[in-house]
Every structure is written in C-alpha cells, then in structure tokens.
Amino acid sequence: MRPLPSIDQLVQGILAGELVALSRAITLVESQLEAHADLAYELLGRLMPHAGGSVRLGITGVPGVGKSTFIEAFGLHLAEDRGLRVAVLAIDPSSQRTGGAILGDKTRMELLSQHPRVFIRPSAASDYLGGTHRKTRETLLLCEAAGYDVVIIETVGVGQSETAVSGMVDFFLLLMLAGAGDELQGIKRGIMEMADALLITKADGDNQAAARKAKAEYEAALHLFPPTASGWQPRVAMCSALTRQGIPEAWELVQAYLQHVKANGYHARNRQLQLRQWFREGFSEDVLHWLAGSSVLGPVLEQLEQQVLRLELHPQQAVRRAIARLQQGWTT
Amino acid sequence: MRPLPSIDQLVQGILAGELVALSRAITLVESQLEAHADLAYELLGRLMPHAGGSVRLGITGVPGVGKSTFIEAFGLHLAEDRGLRVAVLAIDPSSQRTGGAILGDKTRMELLSQHPRVFIRPSAASDYLGGTHRKTRETLLLCEAAGYDVVIIETVGVGQSETAVSGMVDFFLLLMLAGAGDELQGIKRGIMEMADALLITKADGDNQAAARKAKAEYEAALHLFPPTASGWQPRVAMCSALTRQGIPEAWELVQAYLQHVKANGYHARNRQLQLRQWFREGFSEDVLHWLAGSSVLGPVLEQLEQQVLRLELHPQQAVRRAIARLQQGWTT
C-alpha cells in the first residue's frame, strides 16, 4: 500500500466524487492492519452524515441465472437512460476458494465497467464471512458519500451472505430462472421470503411461455408467505437482458417500492434498525474475540472446555463457571 | 410445581428408568426459575457420564409430509419388532403461536404414545429459540441416562431449528413428498445438505411412480452436493406408513450409517465437536446477556447505540469504544 493521504484529504476527495480517493478509502477499510482500522473508522465516522443518500439494492440468484448479464443491462439502463451514478459491490463466496471468480465477474460486465458514471468493486477475498460483510457495508457508505445514486450489492444466493446483505439494503431482488427444477434452483425458501421482488431472467425466445408460467406460480407461492414488515406485497416480474424487455420496469418496481416504504415510514425505520443491528453484531463478535484472547479468561475457558469434553461437566455448568469467573474480574 | 425430590433421588430414579423421575427432571430442566437452574445443571452434570448411549435421530420435513404418521410407524417398528426403547422429542415453532399444535401431535401419535417402551415429550412452549434448543439437548441427555436406545428429535423443516438440531444428533433424516412443486416443498437447500438420508413418504398406491421418479431426481441432486464431513454418501429411500413398506429399511439405513461412522471415527469426533459447540454457544449467549445487563456497561452500550442512530458515530467506532470501556473495568 502506498503512503496514505490524510483523512482530511480522503474526506474531501470522496465528497468531491473522486475515484482515486474512493478506491484508496476502500483499500484502507479493507486493510487487515490494526493501525489502519483506527484511521478507517475515523474516516467512516466523518463520512456518516454524508452517507445514506443512495438506493441500496441487494441482488441475488444462483450461478447460471444470469446475474452479471442482468446487472450489466440494468446498470447501463440506470447510468445511460436515467443519468444515475451506479456502484456495484460483489460478494462472492467462491472468491475465497478460487480467488479468481471476482475478476472474472468484472470482466463479464465489460460495458458497464467502462461507463463513466459506474463504479464496480469486487469484494476483497477474506477468510471469514463476517469480515466480508462488514467491509461491504462500509464500502457501501463510502460509495454513498461519493455521491452514487444506486448501490448494488450482489451475492450468489446459496450461502449465508443473503441474510447479511438483506440487513444492509433497502430492496432485495431475487433473480430466478424459469423451468428449472427444485434441485437446480437451489434457492433457499428463506431467501425467497426476504425478497421484495422476484425477477425471472432470460424471458425471451422459446423461454417466454415457461417464464410466464413460472411467474404465475411464484405469484401464487408468494401469497402464501407471511406479510412483510414493510407492508409491501412482493412482486414477480420477467425480463430479458438480451431484448432489454422488463429492464426499465425492474427499476420502476424499485421506485414503486421506495414510494411505498417512504410513505409509511418503513424506509427510515428499517435503516435505523440496520444500524442498531450492525452495532450489536459488531459488539458481540469483538467482545467474544477479546475474552477468548484474554490472558486470564482464555485459559479458564480452555480448561472448562476440556472438562466438558471429558464429560466431567455439563456444557451449561461450564458456561456458568466461566461467567462467574468473568464477573469476579469485572470491577465497578 | 410440586416440591422437588432431592438430586440423589432424581439421579437414582432416572438411572432406574423410572418415568416419573424422568418427567420431573425434564420439568426441572425446563423451569425458568434461577434457583432451579443450579439444581438442573447439578443433575445434568451427575448424569453426563451415563448419557451418550442412544442413537440420536433428527427427523424433519414440511407440514403435510406425514412426519407424525411416519414417526408413529417407525417408532412402533423399533419398539415392537426390535424391542428398542424409543423417546420422541418434538420441537415445533408453531407451538409458540398456537400453543396447541404440540398436544395435537401427541394425540396424532396415539398408538405410539401408549406403547410401554416409548416416551413422547412435546417441547415446552418457549419464547426464544435458543431456549428451546438448549432444553431439547438437555432432555435428550436425560432420556439417554434413563436408558432409551433411540431418541428422535422432530422439527418442522422450515425454520432455523434444523441447524440447531443437526448440531445435536448423530443422523439427520429429511422426509420429502413426491411430486410436490418447488413452492410446496418449502425445504431449504441448506437442510437437504444436512441430511444423511432423504426418505420419500407416502410411496403407496397411485403415488408410487411419482415417488420412484422423485427418488431418482434427489439421488442425482445429492451427487452434486459437496462431500459430507462424515464421508457418508447420503441415501434416498421411499416408505409408506400405510403399507409399512420401507419402514424396517429406514432403520437399517440408520444402522448402516452408524457402522460407517463408528468405523471411521467420525461418530465419536462429531459428538466431541457438538459438546464443544454447545459450550461455546452457551458462553456467547450468556456473556452478552450479562454485559448488556451490567449496571456500568449497560448504559454505556445504550448511549453508544444512540450516537450510532444519530449518525454521530460509525457502528464499528462505537464497538471499539464499548470494548475499550470493558477492558478498563476488567482486572487481572
């Protein structure tokens, strides 16, 4: 990493929408160095009041559904036809294994990545899931402070990342294929329940009849789901990245949703809830990490665990002893 | 609650397989009273060395798949034809809403519940998921100490409880319907990945062809899944509670699995991992509960959260301040 500009310089550069400042800030945020963490959080704290202005979109779907192709067509529509600034952040669990999938994605969205109003950022490879999410959330804030109107967070649709992503976006879009069997879809029911809209991709040519049939089926299925917290009835639509049919309509759907949730107060309430959740999860994670590493409690925990494994203690007895030891050491 | 027998009496009664002692111990374990918790964990600690002898079976499937009917037929086969003692523990998320579904289940398994070698325990209604699981795990230990050969833990297959249950059993069985669409099955892909076997229910009469077709499809799908930690290749089978076909074979499948995992050491290793997990999860939960309730840290956390919600602090900045405050108060 090159020497860092000062926080003031980064703040100014980002607020002016400079790509170099944004990229360097993201690199800082993604850094594993403890010294960088202080700077990163100071920067983020400074930018917090300037963030929040974008439409935060989560997009997911299994491999093969045509995510990259859809995002390219959708992003170009937003940037080109609607004059919006678009940032795309990709979370891809496979990047942890192959290391290369992410760059592949960027190459696949070739036209989009070259557009002057578009910023594409592949997620940093990270060895733990929580880290990836935390950084995505932070990158989202940086993009907002840099003035992006729409931030798209892309996930793969088969892992746990969808729950995390639905906790950081305003609108969650699930891409589906028509005519794929239960086994092939591989989408968890829980993910369908998170979706504010289902969009059936590749609805063109011979595939149109199947897409219409799937649309009717999913509409019927969605009606069986419990009501959403937002009061919004999730929609099902079709599109084709090839013919561009349904692409403008997908954005209109997002706008209809936003109108709905801004009118009933859910939009603001949800963002507050997300912030609270972010703080609470971060605290849980860090406090446990710290306790396990404590020179006093660490060995106590280790010893109690060994007693549990030898069946000398019930796990919950061991928990109670650990908590008692913690309380002894805690003053005031 | 009637006055409790002494721990010694409970231990003796349970080890002698007395139903009254077992039921009272379960009630003690499920009690929300802090005074009972100490007794409960003392009891469990005493019984730990006597537990572990059963085959722990998780059974799940969506409503309508015929879980109760299958468990009745399967349980009767084990108790009647094989002379085994069988305990059935039900976790039903719906019990939190209706309060009545659980008793309904018990009534549905009428023949099974009357069998002298069978013990059926509906889960206590509990207002939080973690509680339900913790108690199920503890009830499982009590049943083992009371000499049950097979303990069946039943879940509904649509919630988060499956992950928890797969963390407490040796074998996870997923019941499936033939011919139900994607929407109707409602089974998460993640649950299919946990399954050691898929059993297609109601494979009788007109439904047999569909069941055979589904079997072939699921077999093909399972081959696409990543290898299991146990080295066992999950099987797909069919059964009918009506004709009893496939019921003895379901138990033979469990036994084939056990032979496999006992031979390769996975059975013992997995049980150790489960104990470790139980201890670590319990500690996380209790330590966070205690910190949030602490008279010093509680208000600090509350204030930091408010600053986050007013966008004055970045969530992770707030986390760092909270941890710093915690470290200040921690001595030795």
XYZ file of C-alpha atoms in Angstrom:
664
model
C 0.000 0.000 0.000
C 1.308 3.409 -0.913
C 1.551 6.052 1.850
C -1.924 7.114 2.831
C -3.268 10.568 2.181
C -4.542 12.297 5.311
C -8.089 11.677 6.495
C -8.948 15.264 5.547
C -7.736 14.683 2.016
C -9.689 11.448 1.739
C -12.882 13.043 3.070
C -12.580 15.932 0.639
C -11.756 13.672 -2.292
C -14.643 11.318 -1.593
C -17.164 14.114 -1.105
C -15.969 15.540 -4.434
C -16.664 12.139 -6.003
C -13.051 11.435 -6.926
C -12.491 7.819 -7.894
C -8.914 7.714 -6.676
C -9.911 8.867 -3.188
C -12.807 6.398 -3.111
C -10.623 3.480 -4.161
C -7.951 4.313 -1.622
C -10.535 4.672 1.124
C -11.948 1.243 0.282
C -8.469 -0.241 0.375
C -7.952 1.378 3.782
C -11.248 -0.008 5.064
C -10.381 -3.473 3.799
C -6.908 -3.418 5.315
C -6.223 -6.013 7.997
C -3.711 -3.794 9.794
C -4.751 -2.632 13.245
C -3.171 0.797 12.631
C -5.376 1.219 9.572
C -8.515 0.295 11.496
C -8.353 3.458 13.623
C -7.959 5.620 10.548
C -10.674 3.738 8.696
C -13.222 4.231 11.449
C -12.309 7.874 11.861
C -12.858 8.322 8.137
C -16.151 6.445 8.214
C -17.313 8.424 11.239
C -16.593 11.647 9.376
C -18.490 10.462 6.324
C -21.522 9.015 8.151
C -23.540 12.255 7.971
C -22.897 12.390 4.209
C -23.967 8.807 3.570
C -27.460 7.378 3.313
C -28.497 9.066 0.089
C -28.489 6.096 -2.254
C -30.945 3.412 -3.147
C -29.388 0.297 -1.671
C -30.191 -2.747 -3.777
C -29.376 -6.351 -2.943
C -29.398 -8.689 -5.938
C -29.057 -12.431 -5.660
C -29.628 -15.630 -7.604
C -27.909 -18.951 -8.151
C -24.995 -19.282 -10.553
C -26.368 -19.560 -14.074
C -29.345 -17.294 -13.508
C -27.578 -14.527 -15.386
C -26.694 -12.107 -12.587
C -23.772 -10.432 -14.297
C -25.693 -10.086 -17.535
C -28.696 -8.652 -15.726
C -26.619 -6.238 -13.683
C -24.849 -5.072 -16.816
C -28.126 -4.376 -18.639
C -29.785 -2.901 -15.554
C -26.781 -0.776 -14.610
C -26.398 0.564 -18.145
C -30.078 1.485 -18.182
C -29.690 3.415 -14.930
C -26.467 5.127 -15.948
C -27.258 5.756 -19.592
C -31.011 6.248 -19.847
C -31.634 7.699 -16.395
C -28.353 9.524 -15.812
C -27.797 7.891 -12.438
C -24.443 7.112 -10.850
C -24.234 3.399 -10.084
C -21.869 1.444 -7.831
C -21.740 -2.364 -7.913
C -20.264 -4.307 -4.986
C -19.884 -8.042 -5.392
C -19.771 -10.546 -2.568
C -18.864 -13.916 -3.920
C -18.160 -16.746 -1.503
C -16.378 -18.572 -4.309
C -13.694 -15.911 -4.274
C -12.491 -17.492 -1.050
C -11.841 -20.694 -2.929
C -10.769 -19.715 -6.393
C -9.585 -16.181 -5.867
C -10.340 -15.547 -9.494
C -14.115 -15.599 -9.872
C -14.433 -11.995 -8.868
C -12.138 -10.636 -11.503
C -13.970 -12.819 -13.975
C -17.192 -11.081 -12.966
C -15.690 -7.701 -13.548
C -14.570 -8.724 -16.983
C -18.005 -10.102 -17.771
C -19.587 -6.736 -17.025
C -17.324 -5.145 -19.593
C -19.569 -2.414 -20.966
C -20.832 -1.469 -17.547
C -17.381 -1.230 -16.006
C -16.284 1.221 -18.684
C -19.179 3.610 -18.170
C -18.075 6.926 -16.627
C -20.990 7.000 -14.168
C -20.378 3.440 -12.959
C -18.054 2.100 -10.289
C -17.569 -1.669 -9.904
C -15.810 -3.029 -6.857
C -15.221 -6.735 -6.424
C -15.201 -7.775 -2.777
C -11.823 -8.361 -1.213
C -11.064 -12.013 -0.619
C -11.490 -12.514 3.078
C -11.074 -15.575 5.171
C -14.123 -15.002 7.282
C -17.678 -14.263 6.354
C -18.260 -11.567 8.963
C -15.297 -9.630 7.664
C -16.579 -9.617 4.140
C -19.923 -8.293 5.211
C -18.565 -5.661 7.471
C -16.400 -4.343 4.703
C -19.194 -4.431 2.168
C -21.339 -2.368 4.469
C -18.506 0.086 4.911
C -17.770 0.248 1.203
C -21.454 0.981 0.671
C -21.169 4.009 2.988
C -18.085 5.240 1.149
C -19.868 4.958 -2.214
C -22.816 6.898 -0.867
C -20.587 9.659 0.467
C -19.002 9.767 -3.003
C -22.428 10.528 -4.438
C -23.555 7.269 -6.035
C -27.327 7.211 -6.524
C -27.730 3.459 -6.621
C -25.515 0.947 -4.850
C -25.976 -2.657 -5.958
C -24.732 -5.429 -3.690
C -24.519 -8.739 -5.470
C -24.448 -12.136 -3.784
C -24.549 -15.691 -5.008
C -27.771 -16.909 -3.478
C -26.673 -20.169 -1.987
C -24.838 -19.164 1.174
C -25.465 -17.249 4.344
C -24.486 -13.948 2.823
C -28.059 -13.169 1.763
C -29.227 -12.717 5.328
C -26.339 -10.352 5.938
C -26.986 -8.440 2.733
C -30.704 -8.139 3.338
C -29.635 -6.488 6.597
C -27.849 -3.713 4.722
C -30.086 -2.900 1.774
C -33.410 -1.163 1.142
C -34.625 -3.554 -1.529
C -33.797 -7.178 -2.104
C -34.177 -8.571 -5.613
C -34.105 -12.286 -6.296
C -33.343 -13.416 -9.836
C -34.914 -16.723 -10.869
C -34.794 -18.979 -13.894
C -37.988 -20.274 -15.433
C -38.397 -24.010 -15.724
C -35.501 -25.066 -13.520
C -36.376 -27.860 -11.117
C -36.283 -27.724 -7.356
C -32.770 -29.186 -7.306
C -31.431 -26.780 -9.903
C -32.843 -23.599 -8.482
C -31.109 -24.255 -5.205
C -32.622 -21.126 -3.732
C -33.484 -21.324 -0.095
C -37.046 -20.665 0.837
C -35.696 -18.225 3.417
C -34.171 -16.174 0.622
C -37.480 -16.066 -1.219
C -39.023 -14.730 1.965
C -36.509 -11.882 2.071
C -37.175 -10.837 -1.498
C -39.103 -7.645 -2.273
C -39.312 -8.804 -5.873
C -38.633 -11.925 -7.910
C -37.398 -11.295 -11.390
C -37.473 -14.133 -13.895
C -34.478 -13.750 -16.185
C -33.938 -14.884 -19.759
C -37.620 -14.366 -20.598
C -37.034 -14.284 -24.327
C -37.482 -16.506 -27.392
C -38.646 -20.034 -26.642
C -38.366 -19.361 -22.955
C -41.216 -16.850 -22.739
C -44.011 -19.325 -22.130
C -42.065 -21.020 -19.345
C -41.302 -17.619 -17.824
C -44.970 -16.656 -17.778
C -45.879 -19.967 -16.175
C -43.157 -19.541 -13.549
C -44.348 -16.001 -12.880
C -47.870 -17.219 -12.139
C -46.537 -19.980 -9.891
C -44.272 -17.705 -7.907
C -47.034 -15.148 -7.530
C -49.250 -17.846 -6.076
C -46.458 -19.015 -3.792
C -45.635 -15.516 -2.550
C -49.226 -15.037 -1.482
C -48.790 -17.908 0.944
C -45.907 -16.188 2.676
C -46.381 -14.198 5.847
C -46.840 -10.438 5.363
C -43.624 -8.423 5.138
C -42.530 -5.943 7.790
C -42.625 -3.213 5.184
C -46.255 -3.832 4.286
C -45.147 -4.266 0.678
C -46.531 -7.206 -1.285
C -43.526 -8.721 -3.091
C -43.903 -8.646 -6.885
C -42.923 -11.065 -9.597
C -41.733 -9.770 -12.951
C -39.868 -11.002 -16.030
C -37.012 -9.555 -18.010
C -34.530 -10.269 -20.723
C -31.066 -8.769 -20.737
C -30.946 -9.747 -24.415
C -34.030 -7.901 -25.647
C -33.927 -5.355 -22.789
C -37.601 -6.099 -22.141
C -38.502 -5.669 -18.498
C -35.283 -3.847 -17.599
C -36.796 -0.332 -17.247
C -39.776 -1.956 -15.495
C -37.456 -3.520 -12.926
C -36.275 -0.055 -11.917
C -39.857 1.239 -11.860
C -40.673 -1.576 -9.475
C -37.879 -0.473 -7.156
C -39.229 3.047 -7.294
C -42.757 1.912 -6.524
C -41.380 0.098 -3.503
C -39.459 3.153 -2.328
C -42.533 5.328 -2.659
C -44.462 2.821 -0.566
C -41.896 2.496 2.235
C -41.075 6.187 2.361
C -44.776 6.984 2.702
C -45.367 4.531 5.556
C -42.147 5.350 7.402
C -40.638 1.884 6.994
C -37.657 3.120 4.976
C -36.289 5.315 7.755
C -37.232 2.849 10.489
C -35.522 -0.008 8.684
C -32.313 1.938 8.263
C -32.269 2.707 11.982
C -32.831 -0.967 12.749
C -29.999 -1.924 10.428
C -27.619 0.480 12.170
C -28.580 -0.896 15.572
C -28.068 -4.443 14.335
C -24.680 -3.531 12.914
C -23.562 -2.129 16.245
C -24.892 -5.071 18.245
C -23.421 -7.738 15.997
C -20.072 -5.986 15.912
C -20.029 -5.756 19.681
C -20.883 -9.462 20.130
C -18.183 -10.521 17.748
C -15.468 -8.312 19.190
C -16.243 -8.941 22.832
C -16.079 -12.705 22.398
C -12.887 -12.408 20.425
C -11.365 -10.284 23.166
C -12.456 -12.570 26.000
C -11.155 -15.713 24.312
C -7.808 -13.971 23.875
C -7.634 -12.659 27.452
C -4.628 -13.983 29.334
C -6.773 -14.824 32.363
C -10.076 -15.926 30.927
C -8.655 -17.631 27.840
C -7.017 -20.480 29.806
C -10.075 -20.769 32.085
C -12.317 -21.216 29.050
C -9.906 -23.732 27.578
C -9.826 -25.767 30.787
C -13.596 -25.736 31.192
C -13.976 -26.888 27.616
C -11.650 -29.809 28.268
C -13.732 -30.807 31.294
C -16.849 -30.741 29.129
C -15.172 -32.929 26.533
C -14.179 -35.424 29.247
C -17.867 -35.451 30.356
C -16.859 -34.153 33.792
C -19.026 -31.072 33.412
C -22.251 -30.394 31.627
C -21.665 -27.672 28.974
C -24.034 -25.303 30.716
C -22.362 -25.905 34.088
C -19.120 -24.915 32.412
C -20.765 -21.802 30.996
C -21.932 -20.786 34.453
C -18.457 -21.194 35.885
C -16.950 -19.149 33.064
C -19.433 -16.346 33.641
C -18.751 -16.430 37.391
C -15.020 -16.101 36.730
C -15.678 -13.198 34.384
C -17.782 -11.442 36.990
C -15.019 -11.811 39.590
C -12.601 -9.935 37.373
C -15.028 -7.204 36.478
C -14.863 -4.120 38.712
C -17.183 -1.162 39.081
C -44.527 -27.395 40.674
C -44.659 -29.884 43.496
C -41.743 -29.963 45.960
C -38.743 -31.408 44.196
C -37.228 -34.729 45.124
C -33.532 -34.493 46.000
C -30.953 -34.657 43.229
C -29.895 -38.061 44.534
C -33.416 -39.350 44.247
C -33.767 -37.994 40.711
C -30.444 -39.482 39.625
C -31.381 -42.889 41.039
C -34.862 -42.768 39.563
C -33.647 -41.787 36.106
C -30.875 -44.378 36.038
C -33.517 -46.961 37.015
C -35.568 -45.791 34.022
C -38.475 -44.527 36.087
C -40.835 -42.380 34.040
C -41.892 -40.217 36.972
C -38.306 -39.273 37.778
C -37.576 -38.590 34.099
C -40.621 -36.374 33.690
C -39.842 -34.403 36.825
C -36.248 -33.950 35.770
C -37.379 -32.605 32.401
C -39.739 -30.202 34.123
C -36.860 -29.065 36.336
C -34.605 -28.545 33.319
C -37.303 -26.572 31.526
C -38.026 -24.381 34.528
C -37.338 -20.682 34.108
C -36.528 -20.196 37.804
C -32.935 -19.294 38.562
C -32.998 -21.472 41.700
C -33.945 -24.460 39.586
C -31.116 -23.824 37.116
C -28.445 -24.683 39.700
C -30.192 -27.913 40.567
C -30.811 -28.742 36.937
C -27.161 -28.379 35.972
C -26.016 -30.311 39.009
C -28.361 -33.100 37.969
C -27.204 -32.980 34.355
C -23.561 -32.945 35.424
C -24.162 -36.067 37.508
C -25.883 -37.812 34.603
C -23.379 -36.822 31.887
C -21.241 -39.946 32.314
C -24.372 -42.097 31.965
C -25.582 -40.374 28.821
C -24.409 -40.854 25.248
C -25.674 -44.380 24.719
C -28.527 -43.725 22.350
C -28.856 -43.333 18.635
C -29.739 -39.663 18.241
C -32.013 -39.117 15.264
C -33.161 -35.799 13.860
C -36.264 -36.007 11.690
C -37.616 -33.096 9.709
C -39.938 -32.285 6.832
C -42.508 -29.648 5.963
C -46.037 -29.784 7.361
C -48.032 -32.253 5.305
C -45.149 -34.608 4.600
C -46.517 -37.011 7.173
C -43.993 -36.654 9.985
C -46.242 -37.776 12.805
C -47.526 -40.722 10.777
C -44.006 -41.751 9.851
C -42.700 -41.391 13.397
C -45.589 -43.461 14.675
C -44.929 -46.289 12.202
C -41.166 -46.064 12.604
C -41.301 -45.831 16.398
C -43.679 -48.780 16.654
C -41.371 -50.821 14.450
C -38.422 -50.037 16.716
C -40.314 -50.652 19.942
C -42.405 -53.604 18.856
C -40.367 -55.509 16.275
C -36.902 -54.651 17.538
C -37.574 -54.321 21.254
C -35.930 -50.935 21.493
C -36.843 -48.165 23.920
C -37.754 -45.038 21.981
C -38.051 -41.413 23.100
C -39.591 -38.753 20.832
C -38.898 -35.056 21.463
C -40.786 -32.563 19.343
C -39.658 -29.038 18.575
C -42.428 -27.207 16.847
C -42.073 -23.477 16.194
C -45.838 -23.288 15.763
C -46.258 -24.115 19.426
C -45.125 -20.577 20.157
C -48.062 -19.261 18.233
C -50.897 -21.674 18.780
C -49.842 -23.392 21.963
C -51.927 -26.338 20.888
C -50.152 -27.932 17.934
C -47.852 -29.903 20.157
C -50.587 -31.616 22.074
C -52.259 -32.255 18.757
C -49.108 -34.060 17.642
C -49.086 -36.177 20.708
C -52.673 -37.165 20.101
C -51.876 -37.967 16.489
C -49.202 -40.447 17.549
C -51.798 -42.266 19.610
C -50.628 -45.860 19.267
C -47.002 -44.902 19.732
C -47.634 -42.844 22.840
C -49.359 -45.772 24.531
C -46.513 -48.206 23.941
C -44.742 -49.184 27.188
C -41.277 -48.824 25.644
C -41.998 -45.371 24.214
C -41.744 -41.920 25.784
C -43.091 -38.880 23.914
C -42.252 -35.411 25.143
C -43.604 -32.352 23.392
C -41.262 -29.373 23.645
C -42.142 -26.780 26.220
C -43.504 -23.607 24.718
C -40.664 -21.138 24.964
C -40.422 -17.573 23.879
C -36.975 -17.815 22.453
C -35.438 -20.211 20.022
C -32.172 -20.699 21.875
C -34.060 -21.760 24.964
C -35.995 -24.396 23.149
C -32.892 -25.931 21.735
C -30.923 -25.844 24.887
C -33.674 -27.646 26.663
C -34.114 -30.197 23.912
C -30.453 -31.037 24.134
C -30.750 -31.412 27.880
C -33.891 -33.508 27.621
C -32.026 -35.731 25.188
C -29.325 -36.332 27.810
C -31.943 -37.153 30.441
C -33.605 -39.678 28.124
C -30.273 -41.310 27.433
C -29.462 -41.582 31.107
C -32.907 -43.180 31.527
C -31.842 -45.869 29.074
C -33.636 -45.020 25.846
C -31.966 -46.677 22.869
C -33.216 -44.268 20.234
C -34.015 -40.600 20.776
C -35.923 -38.933 17.951
C -35.899 -35.153 17.744
C -38.571 -33.866 15.433
C -38.600 -30.425 13.798
C -40.769 -28.746 11.232
C -38.298 -28.154 8.448
C -38.972 -24.553 7.643
C -37.199 -22.638 10.378
C -33.769 -22.269 11.867
C -34.254 -25.148 14.264
C -32.819 -27.676 11.807
C -29.329 -26.237 12.067
C -29.576 -26.449 15.836
C -30.936 -29.987 15.749
C -28.334 -31.215 13.286
C -25.860 -29.974 15.897
C -27.230 -32.379 18.479
C -27.941 -35.596 16.596
C -25.967 -38.432 15.004
C -28.204 -38.857 11.982
C -30.421 -36.361 10.239
C -33.373 -37.679 8.242
C -35.287 -35.483 5.854
C -38.794 -36.561 4.863
C -39.933 -35.469 1.414
C -43.111 -35.710 -0.621
C -43.012 -36.945 -4.172
C -44.419 -34.668 -6.839
C -44.750 -31.532 -4.772
C -43.527 -28.424 -6.558
C -40.711 -26.165 -5.507
C -43.131 -23.845 -3.695
C -44.862 -26.636 -1.814
C -41.798 -28.470 -0.635
C -40.534 -25.344 1.050
C -37.433 -27.191 2.168
C -34.319 -25.125 2.278
C -31.431 -26.359 0.229
C -29.323 -25.972 3.347
C -31.488 -28.552 5.075
C -31.016 -31.010 2.222
C -27.288 -30.553 2.658
C -27.531 -31.532 6.313
C -29.464 -34.718 5.601
C -27.822 -38.127 5.920
C -30.848 -39.603 4.185
C -33.903 -38.401 2.299
C -36.973 -40.516 2.762
C -39.863 -40.090 0.363
C -43.075 -40.625 2.276
C -46.480 -41.824 1.123
C -44.909 -44.074 -1.522
C -48.016 -46.173 -1.942
C -50.907 -46.663 -4.388
C -51.006 -44.187 -7.240
C -48.141 -42.305 -5.719
C -45.511 -44.992 -6.272
C -44.415 -43.938 -9.733
C -44.004 -40.327 -8.636
C -42.031 -41.487 -5.608
C -39.654 -43.514 -7.757
C -39.172 -40.552 -10.076
C -38.506 -38.228 -7.142
C -36.045 -40.744 -5.700
C -34.016 -40.740 -8.922
C -34.072 -36.947 -9.053
C -32.967 -36.490 -5.476
C -30.239 -39.068 -5.901
C -28.928 -37.119 -8.878
C -29.166 -33.861 -6.948
C -27.377 -35.244 -3.885
C -24.446 -36.272 -6.018
C -23.898 -32.622 -6.865
C -23.527 -31.693 -3.212
C -20.142 -31.312 -1.583
C -18.898 -34.415 0.253
C -20.072 -34.758 3.849
C -17.756 -34.436 6.834
C -18.654 -37.995 7.809
C -17.595 -39.460 4.473
C -21.073 -40.957 4.183
C -22.862 -40.599 0.877
C -26.433 -39.536 1.743
C -29.049 -42.048 0.593
C -32.514 -41.652 -0.819
C -35.219 -44.159 0.063
C -39.005 -44.479 -0.039
C -41.527 -45.623 2.506
C -45.187 -45.849 3.268
C -46.535 -45.601 6.777
C -49.729 -47.113 5.407
C -48.306 -50.324 3.923
C -45.268 -50.313 6.248
C -43.049 -50.775 3.209
C -39.660 -49.174 3.667
C -40.058 -48.703 7.422
C -37.682 -51.504 8.525
C -35.334 -50.419 5.719
C -35.239 -46.890 7.129
C -33.846 -48.247 10.372
C -31.375 -50.453 8.503
C -30.161 -47.346 6.733
C -29.532 -45.648 10.076
C -27.612 -48.697 11.192
C -25.510 -48.766 8.018
C -24.664 -45.141 8.679
C -23.698 -45.844 12.283
C -21.478 -48.697 11.247
C -19.766 -46.391 8.758
C -19.164 -43.501 11.169
C -18.148 -45.708 14.069
C -15.601 -47.422 11.854
C -14.030 -44.213 10.605
C -14.090 -42.441 13.973
C -16.483 -39.709 12.881
C -19.171 -40.687 15.383
C -17.012 -40.006 18.437
C -15.355 -36.972 16.873
C -18.687 -35.437 15.957
C -20.041 -35.862 19.469
C -16.972 -34.090 20.854
C -17.437 -31.279 18.355
C -21.076 -30.984 19.346
C -20.181 -30.695 23.037
C -17.595 -28.029 22.293
C -20.107 -26.117 20.203
C -22.700 -26.350 22.955
C -20.276 -24.875 25.470
C -19.124 -22.077 23.152
C -22.603 -21.066 22.073
C -23.847 -21.085 25.638
C -20.955 -18.918 26.729
C -21.505 -16.388 23.925
C -25.158 -16.101 24.731
C -24.741 -15.746 28.479
C -21.803 -13.365 28.403
C -23.633 -10.962 26.099
C -26.741 -11.177 28.214
C -24.729 -10.422 31.315
C -22.832 -7.482 29.787
C -25.971 -5.847 28.434
C -27.490 -6.093 31.914
C -24.394 -4.781 33.714
C -25.084 -1.574 35.626
C -21.950 0.055 34.237
C -21.657 -1.265 30.720
C -25.395 -1.441 30.019
C -25.859 2.359 29.985
C -22.590 2.826 28.051
C -23.828 0.448 25.346
C -27.180 2.187 25.264
C -25.567 5.607 24.865
C -23.205 4.437 22.134
C -26.121 2.911 20.285
C -27.986 6.202 20.410
C -24.954 8.002 18.970
C -24.863 5.478 16.141
C -28.545 6.036 15.438
C -27.977 9.813 15.332
C -25.145 9.134 12.801
C -22.625 10.716 15.166
C -20.579 7.541 15.303
C -19.911 4.765 12.878
C -21.205 1.468 14.333
C -17.737 -0.009 14.413
C -16.333 3.096 16.126
C -18.975 2.579 18.771
C -17.990 -1.079 19.087
C -14.384 -0.103 19.655
C -15.346 2.363 22.384
C -17.509 -0.246 24.074
C -14.679 -2.770 24.065
C -12.257 -0.159 25.432
C -14.665 0.578 28.282
C -14.999 -3.134 29.002
C -11.243 -3.551 29.113
C -10.926 -0.685 31.602
C -13.220 -2.436 34.037
C -11.551 -5.815 33.707
C -8.849 -6.556 36.269
C -6.253 -9.300 36.450
